[in-house]
Amino acid sequence: MNEGEARREEIAANLDDVRKRIGEACAAAGRDASQITLIAVSKTFPPSDVRHLAALGVTDVAENRDQEARPKATETSDLSLTWHFVGQLQTNKARSVAGYADVVQSVDRVKLVGALSSAAVRSERTLRCLVQVSLDEAEDRGGAAPDDVPELADAIAAAEGLELKGVMAVAPLGADSLPAFQRLAEVAAGLRDAHPEADVMSAGMSGDLEQAIACGATHLRIGTALLGGRRAIVR
Ligand SMILES: *Cc1c(COP(=O)(O)O)cnc(C)c1O
């Protein structure tokens, strides 16, 4: 077995484990696993891993830095994957991200809505957007305060080139994810009252996908459990 085959087998085994965890969590929550979209977070891993994931049936991939995401998405554009941008986004990067991302999960301020809208219109693409919600006071990790979500959602819904799809959050570091995701579920329900089509709740990572599924997550963002521990450098 060559190196590429060995890596594919490793990722295949990881994917089996993750799918098993999703299945068990869905059974415990009385949900159907078909309601869950698994997004593989490929940051720090090479395009060849994205190819392995696609060959194993993964359809959605996420990255958190534009300078890493753009070349990776370009190199694998033949795979027709859905690309999610999940990192903190500067307005001056909006144009670049609009060139390859299908979904921007980290919309957390009105100024960014304007930048993404112009960028989407200019590149003649439609960007699906999630409002990133901050579930703790540490603002440096991005996200809008729950009270600011309605205004931001209205801005996205009204913006040309953008489609409002729902909410995203990262659980606070070092705390139980369950109460945080319960709070996110409340915010998501409030958003659906005003925008019934916006039914995505992106929550849950390698360490807390069970809690996310219990709280109604529709999209999971899984890195480590699929690809292993992250190295500092992209190969
Ligand atoms: C890296 C990252 C993930 C994946 O985290 P893992 O713990 O490796 O599964 C999910 N969401 C965001 C926003 C990330 O940056």
Coordinates of C-alpha atoms and ligand atoms in Angstrom, one line a residue:
M1 CA 0.0 0.0 0.0
N2 CA 1.5 3.4 -0.9
E3 CA 1.3 6.5 1.2
G4 CA -1.8 7.9 -0.6
E5 CA -3.7 4.6 -0.1
A6 CA -2.7 4.4 3.6
R7 CA -3.9 8.0 4.1
R8 CA -7.2 7.2 2.4
E9 CA -7.7 4.2 4.6
E10 CA -7.0 6.3 7.7
I11 CA -9.5 8.9 6.7
A12 CA -12.0 6.3 5.8
A13 CA -11.8 4.7 9.3
N14 CA -12.1 8.1 10.9
L15 CA -15.1 8.9 8.8
D16 CA -16.7 5.6 9.8
D17 CA -16.2 6.6 13.4
V18 CA -17.7 10.0 13.0
R19 CA -20.7 8.7 11.1
K20 CA -21.2 6.2 13.9
R21 CA -21.1 8.9 16.5
I22 CA -23.6 11.0 14.4
G23 CA -25.9 8.0 14.1
E24 CA -25.9 7.2 17.8
A25 CA -26.4 10.9 18.7
C26 CA -29.3 11.1 16.3
A27 CA -30.8 8.0 17.7
A28 CA -30.5 9.3 21.2
A29 CA -32.2 12.6 20.2
G30 CA -34.9 11.0 18.1
R31 CA -33.6 12.6 15.0
D32 CA -32.8 11.2 11.5
A33 CA -29.2 11.3 10.5
S34 CA -30.2 12.4 7.0
Q35 CA -31.0 15.8 8.7
I36 CA -27.4 16.3 9.4
T37 CA -24.8 17.7 7.0
L38 CA -21.2 16.8 7.8
I39 CA -18.7 19.4 6.9
A40 CA -15.0 18.4 6.9
V41 CA -12.7 21.2 8.1
S42 CA -9.6 20.8 6.1
K43 CA -7.5 23.7 7.4
T44 CA -3.8 22.9 7.7
F45 CA -4.3 19.7 5.6
P46 CA -3.3 19.4 2.0
P47 CA -5.5 19.3 -1.1
S48 CA -4.8 15.6 -1.4
D49 CA -6.8 15.0 1.8
V50 CA -9.7 17.0 0.3
R51 CA -9.6 14.5 -2.6
H52 CA -9.7 11.6 -0.2
L53 CA -12.7 13.0 1.6
A54 CA -14.5 13.6 -1.7
A55 CA -13.8 10.1 -2.9
L56 CA -15.3 8.8 0.4
G57 CA -18.5 10.7 -0.2
V58 CA -17.9 14.0 1.7
T59 CA -19.6 16.8 -0.1
D60 CA -18.9 19.8 2.1
V61 CA -15.5 21.3 3.1
A62 CA -14.6 24.2 5.4
E63 CA -11.6 26.5 5.8
N64 CA -11.0 29.4 8.1
R65 CA -8.2 31.4 6.4
D66 CA -8.6 33.0 2.9
Q67 CA -4.9 32.6 2.0
E68 CA -5.1 28.9 2.6
A69 CA -8.6 28.3 1.3
R70 CA -8.3 30.0 -2.0
P71 CA -5.5 27.8 -3.5
K72 CA -7.0 24.7 -2.0
A73 CA -10.4 25.3 -3.4
T74 CA -8.9 26.2 -6.8
E75 CA -6.8 23.0 -6.8
T76 CA -9.8 20.8 -6.1
S77 CA -12.4 22.7 -8.2
D78 CA -13.0 19.7 -10.4
L79 CA -14.6 17.9 -7.4
S80 CA -17.7 20.3 -7.2
L81 CA -17.5 20.4 -3.5
T82 CA -19.5 22.9 -1.4
W83 CA -16.9 25.3 0.2
H84 CA -17.7 26.9 3.6
F85 CA -15.7 29.8 5.0
V86 CA -15.8 29.6 8.8
G87 CA -13.1 32.0 10.0
Q88 CA -13.0 35.6 11.0
L89 CA -13.3 37.6 7.8
Q90 CA -11.8 41.0 7.1
T91 CA -13.9 43.2 4.7
N92 CA -10.8 43.5 2.4
K93 CA -10.9 39.7 1.9
A94 CA -14.6 39.5 1.0
R95 CA -13.9 39.8 -2.7
S96 CA -11.4 36.9 -2.6
V97 CA -13.7 34.7 -0.5
A98 CA -16.7 35.4 -2.8
G99 CA -14.6 33.9 -5.7
Y100 CA -14.7 30.3 -4.3
A101 CA -16.9 30.1 -1.2
D102 CA -20.5 28.8 -1.5
V103 CA -21.3 29.5 2.1
V104 CA -19.9 32.1 4.5
Q105 CA -20.7 31.0 8.0
S106 CA -18.9 33.8 9.9
V107 CA -21.0 36.9 9.1
D108 CA -20.9 38.9 12.3
R109 CA -21.3 42.6 11.4
V110 CA -23.2 44.8 9.1
K111 CA -20.1 46.2 7.4
L112 CA -19.2 42.7 6.3
V113 CA -22.6 42.2 4.8
G114 CA -22.0 45.2 2.5
A115 CA -18.6 43.9 1.5
L116 CA -19.8 40.4 0.7
S117 CA -22.8 41.7 -1.2
S118 CA -20.7 43.9 -3.5
A119 CA -18.2 41.0 -3.9
A120 CA -21.0 38.5 -4.8
V121 CA -22.6 40.9 -7.3
R122 CA -19.2 41.6 -8.9
S123 CA -18.4 38.0 -9.3
E124 CA -21.9 37.1 -10.4
R125 CA -22.3 34.5 -7.6
T126 CA -24.8 34.0 -4.8
L127 CA -23.3 33.5 -1.3
R128 CA -25.3 31.7 1.3
C129 CA -24.7 33.3 4.7
L130 CA -24.9 32.3 8.3
V131 CA -24.9 34.8 11.2
Q132 CA -22.1 33.8 13.5
V133 CA -23.4 34.1 17.1
S134 CA -21.0 34.8 20.0
L135 CA -21.9 32.5 22.9
D136 CA -19.5 34.0 25.4
E137 CA -18.0 37.4 26.2
A138 CA -14.7 36.7 24.4
E139 CA -15.3 38.9 21.4
D140 CA -11.9 38.2 19.8
R141 CA -13.2 34.8 18.5
G142 CA -15.8 36.5 16.4
G143 CA -19.5 36.4 16.4
A144 CA -22.4 38.8 16.9
A145 CA -24.0 39.2 20.3
P146 CA -27.4 37.4 20.3
D147 CA -29.2 40.7 20.6
D148 CA -27.6 41.9 17.4
V149 CA -28.6 38.8 15.3
P150 CA -32.0 40.1 14.1
E151 CA -30.6 43.3 12.6
L152 CA -27.7 41.4 10.9
A153 CA -30.1 38.8 9.6
D154 CA -32.4 41.4 8.1
A155 CA -29.4 43.1 6.4
I156 CA -28.3 39.8 4.9
A157 CA -31.8 38.9 3.7
A158 CA -32.1 42.3 2.1
A159 CA -28.6 42.3 0.4
E160 CA -28.2 41.6 -3.3
G161 CA -26.2 38.5 -4.0
L162 CA -26.6 37.0 -0.5
E163 CA -29.0 34.4 0.9
L164 CA -29.7 34.2 4.6
K165 CA -29.5 30.5 5.7
G166 CA -29.2 30.5 9.5
V167 CA -26.8 30.7 12.3
M168 CA -23.4 29.3 13.3
A169 CA -21.5 29.2 16.6
V170 CA -18.4 27.8 18.2
A171 CA -18.9 26.7 21.8
P172 CA -16.9 28.7 24.5
L173 CA -13.5 27.2 25.2
G174 CA -13.2 25.1 28.3
A175 CA -16.9 25.0 29.1
D176 CA -19.7 22.5 28.7
S177 CA -21.0 23.0 25.1
L178 CA -24.6 21.9 26.0
P179 CA -25.9 25.2 27.5
A180 CA -24.1 27.2 24.8
F181 CA -25.8 25.2 22.1
Q182 CA -29.2 25.4 23.9
R183 CA -28.8 29.2 23.8
L184 CA -27.9 29.0 20.1
A185 CA -31.0 26.9 19.4
E186 CA -33.1 29.7 21.0
V187 CA -31.4 32.3 18.8
A188 CA -32.0 30.0 15.8
A189 CA -35.6 29.7 16.6
G190 CA -36.0 33.5 16.9
L191 CA -34.3 33.8 13.5
R192 CA -36.7 31.3 11.9
D193 CA -39.7 33.3 13.2
A194 CA -38.6 36.3 11.1
H195 CA -37.0 34.3 8.3
P196 CA -38.6 30.8 8.0
E197 CA -36.2 29.7 5.2
A198 CA -33.2 30.3 7.5
D199 CA -33.2 26.9 9.1
V200 CA -29.5 26.0 9.3
M201 CA -27.9 25.6 12.7
S202 CA -24.1 25.1 12.3
A203 CA -22.7 23.8 15.6
G204 CA -20.6 21.0 16.8
M205 CA -17.0 20.1 16.3
S206 CA -15.0 17.0 16.9
G207 CA -15.4 17.2 20.7
D208 CA -19.0 18.2 21.0
L209 CA -21.0 16.9 18.0
E210 CA -23.2 14.9 20.3
Q211 CA -24.3 18.0 22.3
A212 CA -24.8 19.9 19.1
I213 CA -27.1 17.2 17.6
A214 CA -29.0 17.0 20.9
C215 CA -29.7 20.8 20.6
G216 CA -30.9 20.6 16.9
A217 CA -27.7 21.3 14.9
T218 CA -28.2 20.7 11.2
H219 CA -24.5 21.2 10.2
L220 CA -21.4 19.8 11.9
R221 CA -17.9 21.2 11.3
I222 CA -15.5 18.4 12.0
G223 CA -11.7 18.6 11.6
T224 CA -9.6 16.6 14.0
A225 CA -11.8 13.6 14.3
L226 CA -11.6 13.2 10.5
L227 CA -8.1 14.2 9.6
G228 CA -6.1 14.0 12.9
G229 CA -4.2 16.6 14.9
R230 CA -3.4 19.7 13.0
R231 CA 0.2 20.5 12.0
A232 CA 1.4 24.1 12.1
I233 CA 2.3 24.1 8.4
V234 CA 0.4 23.3 5.3
R235 CA 2.2 20.8 3.1
Ligands
LIG1 C1 -11.1 24.3 13.1 C2 -12.6 24.6 13.2 C3 -13.5 23.5 13.4 C4 -13.1 22.1 13.6 O1 -12.6 21.8 14.8 P1 -12.2 20.3 15.3 O2 -12.2 20.4 16.8 O3 -10.9 20.1 14.7 O4 -13.2 19.4 14.8 C5 -14.8 23.9 13.4 N1 -15.2 25.2 13.3 C6 -14.4 26.2 13.1 C7 -14.9 27.6 13.0 C8 -13.0 25.9 13.1 O5 -12.2 26.9 12.9

